[in-house]
């Protein structure tokens, strides 16, 4: 049995700290390191397991000393691609001269380190335009893939990797990365057909790949000379893929989570129907690409017959091609065999509000009993649609409605005062919404301030019944500021209705509701929400600094030293 202080355990049993780190994320590890020098020294190797670069690296010496402890490598910014640091990542060198930053083979007094051999995940989010630097990045990737081929499971590369290093990608998929399970290419970018087909063939032939995310667009006749790609290319694409896949004696892929690339003209039935027939039986999650018009009936039947395990549907319709409302409804109806468990929709900014009406009704009609997650980004969802979801889906765990821009909240907010039916989703754990008065109230300028504020009471009562809630993001329509500005207070609003949210861990105040809160309100928060760890406010930097300087928020942070008080974009 271990006895003594945590410091003595850290010094005598460092393996125990490494085991503890398996249950912590990087932010938790940093908090542990901040407690004392002993734990900072003990937890430091654990922190290097999650190595991410935005626009600068740490010291070369530290990076060299700890590189063998890396399990994930992430570079998301152009500033992360510096040749001397890439050399440290890629080379098999065992010593490093810290005096002048040069790399050497052996030298007295130099640092020593083992090379990287245990990476589980690599993310290169962007590629620079510099050709010479691109070659260095490619060499780094080849070296890492070679030395980590037994452990590498997840790979994320930009779409430009297909344009610049197609041969490398093919070799990695077919030979260098036999244990790869997750591959994501994107985000954004355009790739021509002649490079896409070989890439997809390599993915479908891979023996262990289970997740493929193609987050880019096909460069077709809309951007290329039309004669280069004949109009029937979609009809022949499936046959090209299948012929190439079968040429090595493999049948249907093992992919369970698939997002095909999108295009301006859309995949038609000649491709999707036979594709789903061959590869659909394994699919559990599908990111829907751009789909051509006029084969909704075929599409619905193909999904219902050939995709019996499909329970997660994601539709991300960019402005380079979209989906008709009838096609979306056909997709939703086709998934009724297993029943949808999650539904995610991100609309293009040009879509009309009435595009959503039949989609929400169809979703609730066929999947109300099975839905657990609904995410609606750029959410031009009517108030009636949001109420319908909350009143009809008893097993819902996450409801996420993210409006397009603050100025349009009034059109797509959930309207209060015109619905009195109770929500049935009492097991909800995560909720994000914005609210506004119903249209009749908002148009009546003669209503008193108090009468307008009372109209939101029912909404707060409904939220207060969600006793399993752990994350709440709430805001009101900024165009109705005078109506609702005191809603999130005890004395003038409805904060007391949320007293039952004992499991709340994160409160995100999307709009300026927090600026009317005072000492009485933060004392209520401290007493009523015992496990609250994070408060996020939606405001600019200047307002956030002012807010932090207020005595009541300072009091709350003093009472809860672990509380994270952060901001997000307004």
GROMACS .gro file of N, CA and C in nm, residues 212-214 256-262 283 285-291 310 312-316 331 344:
model
   78
  212UNK      N    1  -1.328   0.736  -4.305
  212UNK     CA    2  -1.274   0.814  -4.415
  212UNK      C    3  -1.354   0.942  -4.429
  213UNK      N    4  -1.287   1.058  -4.412
  213UNK     CA    5  -1.354   1.187  -4.419
  213UNK      C    6  -1.290   1.269  -4.532
  214UNK      N    7  -1.364   1.288  -4.641
  214UNK     CA    8  -1.317   1.367  -4.755
  214UNK      C    9  -1.381   1.505  -4.748
  256UNK      N   10  -1.677   0.220  -4.180
  256UNK     CA   11  -1.803   0.236  -4.109
  256UNK      C   12  -1.847   0.382  -4.102
  257UNK      N   13  -1.751   0.472  -4.113
  257UNK     CA   14  -1.778   0.616  -4.102
  257UNK      C   15  -1.724   0.682  -4.228
  258UNK      N   16  -1.812   0.728  -4.315
  258UNK     CA   17  -1.771   0.774  -4.448
  258UNK      C   18  -1.831   0.910  -4.480
  259UNK      N   19  -1.744   0.998  -4.532
  259UNK     CA   20  -1.790   1.122  -4.593
  259UNK      C   21  -1.722   1.134  -4.729
  260UNK      N   22  -1.801   1.124  -4.835
  260UNK     CA   23  -1.749   1.139  -4.970
  260UNK      C   24  -1.731   1.287  -5.002
  261UNK      N   25  -1.643   1.322  -5.097
  261UNK     CA   26  -1.626   1.463  -5.134
  261UNK      C   27  -1.750   1.519  -5.201
  262UNK      N   28  -1.764   1.649  -5.197
  262UNK     CA   29  -1.877   1.716  -5.261
  262UNK      C   30  -1.836   1.772  -5.396
  283UNK      N   31  -2.184   0.055  -4.323
  283UNK     CA   32  -2.189   0.195  -4.282
  283UNK      C   33  -2.274   0.216  -4.157
  285UNK      N   34  -2.204   0.550  -3.993
  285UNK     CA   35  -2.208   0.696  -4.000
  285UNK      C   36  -2.183   0.739  -4.144
  286UNK      N   37  -2.258   0.838  -4.191
  286UNK     CA   38  -2.238   0.885  -4.327
  286UNK      C   39  -2.248   1.036  -4.332
  287UNK      N   40  -2.144   1.099  -4.390
  287UNK     CA   41  -2.147   1.240  -4.422
  287UNK      C   42  -2.195   1.253  -4.565
  288UNK      N   43  -2.307   1.318  -4.584
  288UNK     CA   44  -2.374   1.318  -4.714
  288UNK      C   45  -2.309   1.420  -4.806
  289UNK      N   46  -2.264   1.378  -4.924
  289UNK     CA   47  -2.208   1.472  -5.021
  289UNK      C   48  -2.317   1.544  -5.097
  290UNK      N   49  -2.277   1.631  -5.188
  290UNK     CA   50  -2.374   1.694  -5.276
  290UNK      C   51  -2.437   1.587  -5.365
  291UNK      N   52  -2.569   1.587  -5.375
  291UNK     CA   53  -2.642   1.483  -5.449
  291UNK      C   54  -2.726   1.550  -5.557
  310UNK      N   55  -2.701   0.209  -4.052
  310UNK     CA   56  -2.681   0.354  -4.058
  310UNK      C   57  -2.767   0.425  -3.953
  312UNK      N   58  -2.623   0.739  -3.796
  312UNK     CA   59  -2.568   0.872  -3.775
  312UNK      C   60  -2.557   0.941  -3.911
  313UNK      N   61  -2.627   1.052  -3.927
  313UNK     CA   62  -2.633   1.122  -4.056
  313UNK      C   63  -2.583   1.265  -4.038
  314UNK      N   64  -2.487   1.304  -4.124
  314UNK     CA   65  -2.432   1.439  -4.120
  314UNK      C   66  -2.442   1.500  -4.259
  315UNK      N   67  -2.506   1.615  -4.267
  315UNK     CA   68  -2.523   1.685  -4.395
  315UNK      C   69  -2.458   1.823  -4.381
  316UNK      N   70  -2.348   1.842  -4.451
  316UNK     CA   71  -2.278   1.970  -4.450
  316UNK      C   72  -2.283   2.024  -4.591
  331UNK      N   73  -3.335   1.102  -4.752
  331UNK     CA   74  -3.226   1.045  -4.672
  331UNK      C   75  -3.275   1.009  -4.532
  344UNK      N   76  -2.688   1.575  -3.789
  344UNK     CA   77  -2.613   1.699  -3.792
  344UNK      C   78  -2.636   1.765  -3.927
   0.00000   0.00000   0.00000
